[in-house]
Short mmCIF file of C-alpha atoms in Angstrom, two decimals:
data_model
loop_
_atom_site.label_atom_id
_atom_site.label_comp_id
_atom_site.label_asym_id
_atom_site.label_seq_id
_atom_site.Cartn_x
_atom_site.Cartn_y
_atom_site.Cartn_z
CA UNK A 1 0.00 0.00 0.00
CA UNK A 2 1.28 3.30 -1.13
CA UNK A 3 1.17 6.62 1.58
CA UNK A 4 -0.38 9.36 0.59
CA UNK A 5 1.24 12.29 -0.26
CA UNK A 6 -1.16 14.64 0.40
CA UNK A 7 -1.64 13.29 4.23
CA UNK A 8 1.98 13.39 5.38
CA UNK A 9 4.22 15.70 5.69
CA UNK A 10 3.35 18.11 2.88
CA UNK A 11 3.50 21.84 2.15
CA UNK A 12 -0.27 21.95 3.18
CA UNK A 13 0.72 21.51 6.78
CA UNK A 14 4.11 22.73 6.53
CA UNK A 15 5.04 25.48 3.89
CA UNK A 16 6.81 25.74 1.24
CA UNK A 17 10.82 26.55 1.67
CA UNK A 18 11.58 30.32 -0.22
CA UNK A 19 13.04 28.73 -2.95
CA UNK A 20 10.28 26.26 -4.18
CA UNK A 21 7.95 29.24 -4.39
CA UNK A 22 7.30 29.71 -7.78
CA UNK A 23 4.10 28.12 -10.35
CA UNK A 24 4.94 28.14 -14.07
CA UNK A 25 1.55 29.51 -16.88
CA UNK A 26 0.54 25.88 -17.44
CA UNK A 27 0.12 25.00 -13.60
CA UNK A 28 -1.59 28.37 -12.45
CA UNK A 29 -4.01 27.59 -15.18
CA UNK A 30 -5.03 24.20 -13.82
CA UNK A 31 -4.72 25.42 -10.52
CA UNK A 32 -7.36 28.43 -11.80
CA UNK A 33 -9.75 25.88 -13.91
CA UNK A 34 -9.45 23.58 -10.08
CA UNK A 35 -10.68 26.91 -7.88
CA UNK A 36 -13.51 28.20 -10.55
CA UNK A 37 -15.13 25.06 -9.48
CA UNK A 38 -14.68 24.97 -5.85
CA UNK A 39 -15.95 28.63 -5.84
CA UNK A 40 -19.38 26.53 -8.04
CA UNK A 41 -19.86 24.70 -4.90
CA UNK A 42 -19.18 26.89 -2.16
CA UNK A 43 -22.22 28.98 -3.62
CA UNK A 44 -24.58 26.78 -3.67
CA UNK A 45 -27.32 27.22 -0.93
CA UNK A 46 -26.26 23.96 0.86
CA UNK A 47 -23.40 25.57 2.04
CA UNK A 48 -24.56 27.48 4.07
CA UNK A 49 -27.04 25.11 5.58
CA UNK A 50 -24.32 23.06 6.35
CA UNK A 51 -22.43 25.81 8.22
CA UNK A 52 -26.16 26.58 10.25
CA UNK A 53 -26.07 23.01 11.05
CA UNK A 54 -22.64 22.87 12.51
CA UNK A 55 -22.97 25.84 14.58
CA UNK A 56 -26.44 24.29 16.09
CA UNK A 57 -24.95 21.04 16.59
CA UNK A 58 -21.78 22.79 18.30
CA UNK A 59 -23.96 24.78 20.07
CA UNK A 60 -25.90 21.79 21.79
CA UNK A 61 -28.91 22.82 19.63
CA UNK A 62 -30.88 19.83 18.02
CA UNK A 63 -30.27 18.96 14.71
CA UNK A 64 -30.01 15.89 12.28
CA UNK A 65 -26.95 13.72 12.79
CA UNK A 66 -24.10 15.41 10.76
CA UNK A 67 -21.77 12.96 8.97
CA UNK A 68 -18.48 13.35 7.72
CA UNK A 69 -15.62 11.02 6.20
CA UNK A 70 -12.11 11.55 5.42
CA UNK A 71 -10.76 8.85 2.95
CA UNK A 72 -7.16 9.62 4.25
CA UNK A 73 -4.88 7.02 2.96
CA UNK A 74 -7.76 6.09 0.68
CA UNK A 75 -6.98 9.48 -1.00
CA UNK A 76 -4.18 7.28 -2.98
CA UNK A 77 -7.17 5.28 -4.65
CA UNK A 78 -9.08 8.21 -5.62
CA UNK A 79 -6.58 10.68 -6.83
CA UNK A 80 -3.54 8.96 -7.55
CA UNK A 81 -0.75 10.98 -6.94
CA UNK A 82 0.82 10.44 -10.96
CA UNK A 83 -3.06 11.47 -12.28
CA UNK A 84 -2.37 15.30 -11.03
CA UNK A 85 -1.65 17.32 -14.05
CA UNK A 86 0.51 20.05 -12.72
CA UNK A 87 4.24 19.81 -13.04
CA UNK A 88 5.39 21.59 -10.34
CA UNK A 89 5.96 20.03 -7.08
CA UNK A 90 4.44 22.94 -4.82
CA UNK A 91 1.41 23.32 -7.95
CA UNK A 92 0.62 19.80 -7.41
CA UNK A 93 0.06 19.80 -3.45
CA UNK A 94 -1.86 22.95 -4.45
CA UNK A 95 -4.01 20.98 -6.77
CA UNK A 96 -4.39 17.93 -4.62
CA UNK A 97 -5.79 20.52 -2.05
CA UNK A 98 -7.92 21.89 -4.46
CA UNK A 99 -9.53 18.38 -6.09
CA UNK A 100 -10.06 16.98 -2.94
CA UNK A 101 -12.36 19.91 -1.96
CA UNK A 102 -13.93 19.37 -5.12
CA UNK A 103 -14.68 15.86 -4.91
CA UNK A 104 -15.90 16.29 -0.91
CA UNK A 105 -18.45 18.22 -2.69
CA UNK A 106 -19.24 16.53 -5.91
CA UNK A 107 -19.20 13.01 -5.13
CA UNK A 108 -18.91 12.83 -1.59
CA UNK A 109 -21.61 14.70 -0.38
CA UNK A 110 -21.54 14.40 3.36
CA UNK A 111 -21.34 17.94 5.63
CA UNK A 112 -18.15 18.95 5.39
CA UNK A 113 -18.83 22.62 3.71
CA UNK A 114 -17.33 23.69 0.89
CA UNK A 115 -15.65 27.32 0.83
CA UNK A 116 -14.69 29.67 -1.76
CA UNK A 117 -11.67 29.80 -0.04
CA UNK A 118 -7.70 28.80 -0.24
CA UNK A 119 -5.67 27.96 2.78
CA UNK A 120 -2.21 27.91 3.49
CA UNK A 121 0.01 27.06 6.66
CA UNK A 122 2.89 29.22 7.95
CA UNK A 123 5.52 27.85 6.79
CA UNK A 124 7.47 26.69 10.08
CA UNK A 125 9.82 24.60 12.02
CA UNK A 126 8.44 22.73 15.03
CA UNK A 127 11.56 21.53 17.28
CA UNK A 128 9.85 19.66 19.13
CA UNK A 129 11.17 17.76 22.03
CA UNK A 130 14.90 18.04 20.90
CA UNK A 131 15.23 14.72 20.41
CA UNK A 132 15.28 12.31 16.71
CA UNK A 133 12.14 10.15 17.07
CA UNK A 134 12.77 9.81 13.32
CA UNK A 135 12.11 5.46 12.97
CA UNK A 136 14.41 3.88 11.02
CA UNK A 137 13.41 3.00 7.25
CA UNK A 138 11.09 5.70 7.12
CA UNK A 139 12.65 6.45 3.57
CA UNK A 140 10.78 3.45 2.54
CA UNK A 141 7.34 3.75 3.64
CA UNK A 142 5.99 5.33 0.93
CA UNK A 143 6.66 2.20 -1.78
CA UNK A 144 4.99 0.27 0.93
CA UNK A 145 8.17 -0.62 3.24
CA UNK A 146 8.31 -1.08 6.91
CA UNK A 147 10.30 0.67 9.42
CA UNK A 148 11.84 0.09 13.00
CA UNK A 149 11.51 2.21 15.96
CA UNK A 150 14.18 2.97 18.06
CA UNK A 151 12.88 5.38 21.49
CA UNK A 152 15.45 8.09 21.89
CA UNK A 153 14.73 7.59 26.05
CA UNK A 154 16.58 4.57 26.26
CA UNK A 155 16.91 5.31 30.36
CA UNK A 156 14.45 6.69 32.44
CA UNK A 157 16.66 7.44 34.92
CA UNK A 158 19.42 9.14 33.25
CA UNK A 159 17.92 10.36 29.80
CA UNK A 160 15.32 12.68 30.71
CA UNK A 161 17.44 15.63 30.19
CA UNK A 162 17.74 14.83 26.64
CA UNK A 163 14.08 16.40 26.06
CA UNK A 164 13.55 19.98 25.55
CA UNK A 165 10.86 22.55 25.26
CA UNK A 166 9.37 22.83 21.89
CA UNK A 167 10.02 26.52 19.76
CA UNK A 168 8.31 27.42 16.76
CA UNK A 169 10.30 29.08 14.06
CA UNK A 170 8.35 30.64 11.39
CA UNK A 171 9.76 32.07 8.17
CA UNK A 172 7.71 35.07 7.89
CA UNK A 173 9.07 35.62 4.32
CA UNK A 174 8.23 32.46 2.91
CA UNK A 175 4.99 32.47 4.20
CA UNK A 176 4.32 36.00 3.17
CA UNK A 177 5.58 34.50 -0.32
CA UNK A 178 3.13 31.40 -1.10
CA UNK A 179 0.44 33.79 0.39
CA UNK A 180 1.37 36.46 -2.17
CA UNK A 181 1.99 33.66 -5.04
CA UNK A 182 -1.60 32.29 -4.04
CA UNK A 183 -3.11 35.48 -4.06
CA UNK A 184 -1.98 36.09 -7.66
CA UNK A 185 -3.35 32.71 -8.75
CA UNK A 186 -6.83 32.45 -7.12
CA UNK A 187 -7.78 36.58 -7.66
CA UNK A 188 -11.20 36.85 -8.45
CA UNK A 189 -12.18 33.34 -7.58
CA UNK A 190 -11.17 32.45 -3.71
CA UNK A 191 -9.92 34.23 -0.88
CA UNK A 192 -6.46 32.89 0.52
CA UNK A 193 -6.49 32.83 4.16
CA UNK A 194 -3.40 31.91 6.64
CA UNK A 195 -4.69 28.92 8.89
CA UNK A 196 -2.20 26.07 10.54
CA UNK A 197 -4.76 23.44 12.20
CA UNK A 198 -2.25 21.41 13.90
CA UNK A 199 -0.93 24.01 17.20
CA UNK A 200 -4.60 23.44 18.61
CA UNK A 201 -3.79 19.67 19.58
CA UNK A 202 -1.98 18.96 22.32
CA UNK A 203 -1.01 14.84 22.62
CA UNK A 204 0.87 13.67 25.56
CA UNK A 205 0.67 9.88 25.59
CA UNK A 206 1.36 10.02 21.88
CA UNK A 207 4.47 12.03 22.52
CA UNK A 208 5.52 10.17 25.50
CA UNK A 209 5.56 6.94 23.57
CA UNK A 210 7.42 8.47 20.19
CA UNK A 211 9.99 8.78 23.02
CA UNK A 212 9.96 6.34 24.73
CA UNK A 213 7.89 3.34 22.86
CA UNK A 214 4.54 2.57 23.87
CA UNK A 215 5.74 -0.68 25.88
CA UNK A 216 8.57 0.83 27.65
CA UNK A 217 5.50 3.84 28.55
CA UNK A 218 3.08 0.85 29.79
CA UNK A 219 5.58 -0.73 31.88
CA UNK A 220 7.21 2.03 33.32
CA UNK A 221 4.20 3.60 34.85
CA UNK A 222 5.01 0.38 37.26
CA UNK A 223 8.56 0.65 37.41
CA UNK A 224 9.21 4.37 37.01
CA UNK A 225 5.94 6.44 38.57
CA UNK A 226 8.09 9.40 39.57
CA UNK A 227 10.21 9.58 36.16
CA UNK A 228 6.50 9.35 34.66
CA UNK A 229 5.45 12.31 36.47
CA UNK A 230 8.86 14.33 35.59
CA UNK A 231 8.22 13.67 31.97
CA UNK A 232 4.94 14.39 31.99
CA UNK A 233 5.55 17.90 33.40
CA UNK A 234 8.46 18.54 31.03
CA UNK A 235 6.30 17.72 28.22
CA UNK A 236 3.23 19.65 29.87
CA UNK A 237 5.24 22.87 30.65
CA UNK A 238 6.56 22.76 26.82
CA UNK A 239 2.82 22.33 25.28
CA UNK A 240 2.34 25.66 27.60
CA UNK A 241 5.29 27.26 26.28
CA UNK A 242 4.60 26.74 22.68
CA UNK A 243 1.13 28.05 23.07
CA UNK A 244 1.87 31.29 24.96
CA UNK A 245 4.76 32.18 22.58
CA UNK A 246 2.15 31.24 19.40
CA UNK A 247 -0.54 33.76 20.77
CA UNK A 248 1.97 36.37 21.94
CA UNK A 249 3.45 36.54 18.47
CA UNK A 250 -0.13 36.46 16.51
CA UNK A 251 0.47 33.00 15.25
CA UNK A 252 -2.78 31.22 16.66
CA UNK A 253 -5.49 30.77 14.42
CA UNK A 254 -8.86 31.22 14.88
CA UNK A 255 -10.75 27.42 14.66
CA UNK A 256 -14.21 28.05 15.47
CA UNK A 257 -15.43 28.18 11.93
CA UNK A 258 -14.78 25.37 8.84
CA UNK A 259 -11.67 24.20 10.68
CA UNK A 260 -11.66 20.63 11.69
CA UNK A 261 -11.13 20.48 15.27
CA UNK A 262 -10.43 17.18 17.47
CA UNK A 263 -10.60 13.96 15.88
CA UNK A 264 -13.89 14.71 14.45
CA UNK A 265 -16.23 17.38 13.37
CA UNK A 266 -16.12 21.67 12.75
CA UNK A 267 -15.76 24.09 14.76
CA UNK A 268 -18.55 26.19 14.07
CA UNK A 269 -20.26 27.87 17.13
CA UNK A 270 -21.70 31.37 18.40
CA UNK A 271 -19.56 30.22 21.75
CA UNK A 272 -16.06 31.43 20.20
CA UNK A 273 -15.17 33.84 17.75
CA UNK A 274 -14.84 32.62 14.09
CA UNK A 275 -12.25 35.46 13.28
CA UNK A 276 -10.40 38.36 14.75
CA UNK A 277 -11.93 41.73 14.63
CA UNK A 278 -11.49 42.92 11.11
CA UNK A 279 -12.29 38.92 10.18
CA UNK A 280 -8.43 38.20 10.46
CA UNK A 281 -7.35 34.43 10.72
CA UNK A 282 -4.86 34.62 12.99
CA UNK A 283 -3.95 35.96 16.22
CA UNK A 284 -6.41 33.99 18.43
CA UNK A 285 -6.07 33.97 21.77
CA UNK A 286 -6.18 30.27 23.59
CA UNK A 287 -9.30 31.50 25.14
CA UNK A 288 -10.73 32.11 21.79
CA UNK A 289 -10.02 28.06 20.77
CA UNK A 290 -10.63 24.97 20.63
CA UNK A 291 -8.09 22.59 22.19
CA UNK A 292 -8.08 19.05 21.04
CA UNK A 293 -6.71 16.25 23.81
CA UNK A 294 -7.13 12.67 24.23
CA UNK A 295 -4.65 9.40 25.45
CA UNK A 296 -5.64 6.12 22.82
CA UNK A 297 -2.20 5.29 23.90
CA UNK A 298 -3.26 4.47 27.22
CA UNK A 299 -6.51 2.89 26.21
CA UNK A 300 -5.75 -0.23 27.79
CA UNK A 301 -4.81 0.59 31.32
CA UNK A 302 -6.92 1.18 34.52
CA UNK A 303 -9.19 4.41 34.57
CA UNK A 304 -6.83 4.93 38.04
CA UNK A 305 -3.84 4.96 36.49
CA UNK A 306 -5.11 7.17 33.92
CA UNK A 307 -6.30 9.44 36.37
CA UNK A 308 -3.21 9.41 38.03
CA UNK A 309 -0.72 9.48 35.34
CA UNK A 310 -2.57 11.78 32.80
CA UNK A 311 -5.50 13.27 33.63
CA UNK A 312 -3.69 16.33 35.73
CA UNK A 313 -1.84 17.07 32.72
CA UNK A 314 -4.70 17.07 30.36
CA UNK A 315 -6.58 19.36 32.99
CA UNK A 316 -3.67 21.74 33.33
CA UNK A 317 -3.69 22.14 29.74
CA UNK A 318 -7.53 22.83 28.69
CA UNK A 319 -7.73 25.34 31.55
CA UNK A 320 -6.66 28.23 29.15
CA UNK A 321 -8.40 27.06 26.31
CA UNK A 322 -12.16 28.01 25.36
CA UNK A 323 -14.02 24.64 24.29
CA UNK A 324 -12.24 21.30 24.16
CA UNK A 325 -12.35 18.12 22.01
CA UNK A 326 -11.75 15.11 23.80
CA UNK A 327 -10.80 11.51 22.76
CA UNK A 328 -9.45 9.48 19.52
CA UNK A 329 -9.45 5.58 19.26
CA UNK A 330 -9.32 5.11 23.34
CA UNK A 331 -12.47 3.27 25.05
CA UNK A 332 -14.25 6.32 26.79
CA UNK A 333 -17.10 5.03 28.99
CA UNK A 334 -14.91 3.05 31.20
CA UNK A 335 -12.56 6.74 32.44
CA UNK A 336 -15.68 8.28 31.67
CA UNK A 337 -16.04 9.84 35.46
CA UNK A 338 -12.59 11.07 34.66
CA UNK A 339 -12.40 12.74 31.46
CA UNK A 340 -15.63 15.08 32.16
CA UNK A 341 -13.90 16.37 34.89
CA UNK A 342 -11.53 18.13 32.39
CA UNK A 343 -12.68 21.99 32.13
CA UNK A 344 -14.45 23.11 28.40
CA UNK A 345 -15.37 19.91 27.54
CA UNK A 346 -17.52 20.02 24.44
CA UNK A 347 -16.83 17.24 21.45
CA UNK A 348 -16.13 13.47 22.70
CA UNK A 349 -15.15 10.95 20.64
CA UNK A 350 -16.64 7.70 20.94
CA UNK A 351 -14.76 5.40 18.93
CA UNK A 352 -15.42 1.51 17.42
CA UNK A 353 -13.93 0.28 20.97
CA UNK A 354 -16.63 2.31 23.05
CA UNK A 355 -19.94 1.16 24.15
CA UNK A 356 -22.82 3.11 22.10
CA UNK A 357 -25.06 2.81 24.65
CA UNK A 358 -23.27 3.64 27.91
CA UNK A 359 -21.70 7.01 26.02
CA UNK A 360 -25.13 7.57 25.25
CA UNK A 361 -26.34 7.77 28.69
CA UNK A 362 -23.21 9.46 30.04
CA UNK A 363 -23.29 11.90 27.25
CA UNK A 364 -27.16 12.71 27.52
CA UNK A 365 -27.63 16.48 25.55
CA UNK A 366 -25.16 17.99 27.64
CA UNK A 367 -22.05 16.86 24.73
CA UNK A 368 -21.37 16.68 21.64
CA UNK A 369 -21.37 12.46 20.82
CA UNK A 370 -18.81 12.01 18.10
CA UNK A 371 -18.88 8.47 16.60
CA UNK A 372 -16.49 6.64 14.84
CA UNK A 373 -17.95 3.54 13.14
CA UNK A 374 -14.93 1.18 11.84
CA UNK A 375 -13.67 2.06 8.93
CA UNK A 376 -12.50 -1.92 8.17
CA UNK A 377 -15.71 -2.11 6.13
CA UNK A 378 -14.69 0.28 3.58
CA UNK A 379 -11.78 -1.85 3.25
CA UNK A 380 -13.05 -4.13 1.02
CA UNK A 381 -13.61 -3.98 -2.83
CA UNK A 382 -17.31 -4.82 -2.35
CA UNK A 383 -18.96 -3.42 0.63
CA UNK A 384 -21.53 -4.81 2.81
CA UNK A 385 -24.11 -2.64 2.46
CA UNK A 386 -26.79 -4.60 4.30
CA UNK A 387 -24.54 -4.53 7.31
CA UNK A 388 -23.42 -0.88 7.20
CA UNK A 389 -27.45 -0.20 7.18
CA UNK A 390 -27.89 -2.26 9.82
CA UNK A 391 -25.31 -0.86 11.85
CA UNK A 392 -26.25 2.67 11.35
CA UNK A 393 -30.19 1.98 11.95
CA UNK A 394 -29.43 0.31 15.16
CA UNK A 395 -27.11 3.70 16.43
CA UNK A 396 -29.31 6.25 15.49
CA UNK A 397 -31.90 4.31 17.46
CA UNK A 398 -29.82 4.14 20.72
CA UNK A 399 -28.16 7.70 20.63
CA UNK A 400 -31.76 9.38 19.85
CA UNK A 401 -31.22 11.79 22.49
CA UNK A 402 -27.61 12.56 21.59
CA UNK A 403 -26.04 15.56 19.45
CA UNK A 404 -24.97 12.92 17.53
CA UNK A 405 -22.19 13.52 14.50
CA UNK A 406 -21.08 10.22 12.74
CA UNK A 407 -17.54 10.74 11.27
CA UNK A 408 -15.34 7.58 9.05
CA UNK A 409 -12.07 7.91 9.64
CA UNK A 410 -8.71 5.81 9.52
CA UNK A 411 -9.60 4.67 5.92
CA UNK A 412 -6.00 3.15 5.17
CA UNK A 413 -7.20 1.85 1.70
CA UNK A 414 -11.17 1.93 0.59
CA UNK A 415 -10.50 -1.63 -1.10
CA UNK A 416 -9.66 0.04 -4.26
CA UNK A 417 -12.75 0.88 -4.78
CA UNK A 418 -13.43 4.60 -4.48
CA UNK A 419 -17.35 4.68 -4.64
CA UNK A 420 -17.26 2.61 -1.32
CA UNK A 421 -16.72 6.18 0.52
CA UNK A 422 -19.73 7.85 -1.56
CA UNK A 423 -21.96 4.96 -1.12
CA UNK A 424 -21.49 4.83 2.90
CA UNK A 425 -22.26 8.60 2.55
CA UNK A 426 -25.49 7.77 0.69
CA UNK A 427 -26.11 5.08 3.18
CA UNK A 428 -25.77 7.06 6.11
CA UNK A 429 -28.06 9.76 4.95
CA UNK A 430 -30.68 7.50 3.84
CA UNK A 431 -30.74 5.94 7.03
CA UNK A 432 -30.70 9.32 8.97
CA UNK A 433 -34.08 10.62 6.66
CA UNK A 434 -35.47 7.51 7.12
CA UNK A 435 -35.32 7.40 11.13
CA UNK A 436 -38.46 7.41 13.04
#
C-alpha cells in the first residue's frame, strides 16, 4: 500500500521553503480551472445550511446527525498521486488541495462545507522535544516498506534531560511569499487565508511513547511512577510554552469556523469567535479556541492509572483554552467519570472500541457524541451494504437523544474501490431521513 502524499508531511501543513515558491503559466491555469469550481460549490445554498447546522450542533442545539468522512490514505485510490496534471511540485500539493475539496463536494456529499476559499500554513519549524524520534526505514514507507523504531529515552533514569521545550520558528518571508503567489493565482475566484490546524492539539501519551515506545511507557508507569510524572511535566510545561509564545506573536489561528477540530467534526459555534476583529485568521487567543486532547495510547490501562498518570496534565492544559475536544481511538465510557472532569469539555469521541449505549447515557444532551464507526468495512472492494445499514439503523436508534455527528475515519485503503466512501455517505443519509 502506497502513503499518501497529500496526508503526510506536505507543504499543506508545513510550507513551502523560499526557494520552491514559484508556479509556471501551465500549472496556475489548472490550478485556476481547479478553484472556478470549488468557488461553483461553495455557492450553492447547501453551504450554508451546512455551516447553520454545525454551529447548532456545536452549540448543543438539536439537529439531524451530521456525517463526515475523510478517505485519508484512501486518498491514494481516488486521486492517484501520478493522475495530477501540474508539473510543479508545490502546484501539485496545491491541486491535490484543491480536487479533494472538489470531490468532498461533488461526489462525496456528506457535511463537510465547501468554501470559496484557499488555505495555506505558515511555513514553520516545530523543534519539538529536541530529540530524533525519526524510525528507522522511514525512507521506505511510501513504496509500501516497513520501518523500525528505536525510542530516543533509552533510560528513564538518566535520559530525561535529553528532552527539551518545543520553539516554533516561522519564516515570515516564505509564508508572506506562497500567500502572495496564491493570491496572484486564485484573484477573483477564492480568498487565501493563513490557517495552521495542527498548534490546537496537544497529545501527551502520543508524545511520551514516540519517546519512549509505547511498551517501555506501559511498563514504566510500574517501574518508574516518579520519572513518569517528571516527563509528563516537562512535556506539559513545553505544550504551555509553545502556546503562549504562538498567541503572543499572533500566530494562533482562529478554529471556530470550517476548521476541523479534534478527531472529528467543525468548529462552528456562536460560543467562540470565528475570526479576529477585522475577520483576520490569525492571532487567536487560547481563550478564543478549541483545544483538542485525548490518550488512545493508554486505552488499555486502569481508569486509576489514567487518572493518576494523565489526567492532571490534560486538565492543566484545557484550563486556558475556550471549548475542548476530547478523545481518539481510546475506550471512553470506562474513564468516563474522569475525562468530564476536564474543564471546556464540548466534542467526545466515541470510537469503534466504546460502548454506544453507555456514552449515550453518560453523554445525555449535555455533549457533543462524536462516533467513529470502523472504517474496516470500507476496506473491502465490495462493501456490505446490508450490514453498514444495519449498523447505522441500530445507532441512530440508541443515541436518539444525543447531538450525535457520525464521522469515518482511519480509511487506510477503501478496497480500491473509491465509490465505497460515496456509497457509505449515501447510506448514512438514507438511514438518517429515514429514522423514526
Amino acid at each position: 500500500m502506497s502513503i499518501d502524499k497529500a496526508q503526510c508531511g506536505n507543504w499543506m501543513l508545513t510550507g513551502p521553503q523560499k526557494e520552491q515558491i514559484s508556479i509556471n503559466a501551465h500549472d496556475r491555469e489548472i490550478l485556476r480551472n481547479h478553484a472556478k469550481r470549488l468557488r461553483e460549490l461553495a455557492e450553492l445554498p447547501i453551504q450554508q445550511e451546512k455551516v447553520r447546522l454545525w454551529t447548532a450542533h456545536n452549540d448543543l442545539q438539536d439537529t439531524r446527525p451530521l456525517i463526515f468522512i475523510d478517505p485519508e490514505n484512501g486518498w491514494n485510490e481516488i486521486i492517484p498521486w501520478d493522475t495530477l496534471e501540474c508539473e510543479g511540485e508545490l502546484a501539485k500539493d496545491w491541486e491535490m488541495w484543491l480536487r479533494k475539496e472538489v470531490i468532498w463536494g461533488e461526489k462525496m456529499k456528506d457535511d463537510r462545507v465547501q468554501e470559496a476559499k484557499f488555505y495555506l500554513p505558515y511555513t514553520a519549524v516545530d523543534t519539538e522535544w529536541g530529540v530524533d524520534t525519526t524510525p528507522e526505514g522511514m525512507e521506505g514507507v511510501e513504496s509500501g516498506g516497513a520501518y523500525t523504531f528505536h525510542p530516543p529515552i533509552e533510560d528513564m533514569e538518566t535520559d530525561l534531560d535529553l528532552v527539551k521545550c518545543p520553539e516554533i520558528h516561522v519564516d515570515e518571508e516564505a509564508t508572506r511569499m506562497a500567500y502572495d503567489l496564491a493570491c496572484e493565482i486564485f484573484d477573483g475566484i477564492l480568498t487565501v487565508e493563513i490557517r495552521h490546524k495542527w498548534w490546537h492539539s496537544m497529545h501527551l501519551t502520543w508524545d511520551y511513547s514516540n519517546l519512549r515506545g509505547l511498551e517501555n511507557m506501559l511498563y514504566d508507569f510500574y517501574d518508574y511512577p516518579d520519572e513518569v510524572h517528571q516527563l509528563m511535566r516537562k512535556m506539559t510545561d513545553g505544550y504551555k510554552a509553545k502556546a503562549r509564545y504562538l498567541q503572543e506573536h499572533g500566530y494562533l489561528c482562529y478554529n471556530s469556523n470550517s476548521s476541523y477540530v479534534g478527531s472529528g467534526g467543525y468548529g462552528f459555534s456562536t460560543q467562540l469567535p470565528a475570526c479576529g476583529p477585522q475577520g483576520q485568521s490569525t492571532g487567536a487567543a487560547m481563550k478564543d479556541m478549541w483545544l483538542f486532547l485525548e490518550s488512545q495510547e493508554t486505552g488499555e490501562v486502569s481508569p486509576q492509572m489514567f487518572a493518576e498518570f494523565v489526567l492532571p496534565y490534560q486538565i492543566e492544559l484545557a484550563e486556558d483554552f475556550g471549548m475542548l475536544s476530547y478523545g481518539c481511538c481510546e475506550p471512553i465510557n470506562p474513564r468516563w467519570d474522569y475525562v468530564k472532569k476536564i474543564p471546556h469539555l464540548r466534542r467526545v469521541s466515541v470510537s469503534a472500541w466504546a460502548n454506544v449505549e453507555t456514552m449515550s447515557e453518560q453523554l445525555g444532551s449535555d455533549y457533543v457524541y462524536s462516533h467513529k464507526p470502523s472504517p474496516s468495512y470500507l476496506a473491502v472492494p465490495q462493501m456490505d451494504e446490508d450490514y453498514i445499514r444495519t449498523y447505522i439503523r441500530d445507532f441512530l436508534k440508541k443515541t436518539r437523544r444525543n447531538h450525535v455527528e457520525i464521522m469515518m475515519k482511519d480509511n487506510h485503503t477503501l478496497g480500491k474501490n473509491p465509490e465505497n466512501a460515496y456509497r457509505w455517505v449515501q447510506i448514512v443519509r438514507e438511514e438518517i431521513e429515514n429514522m423514526d
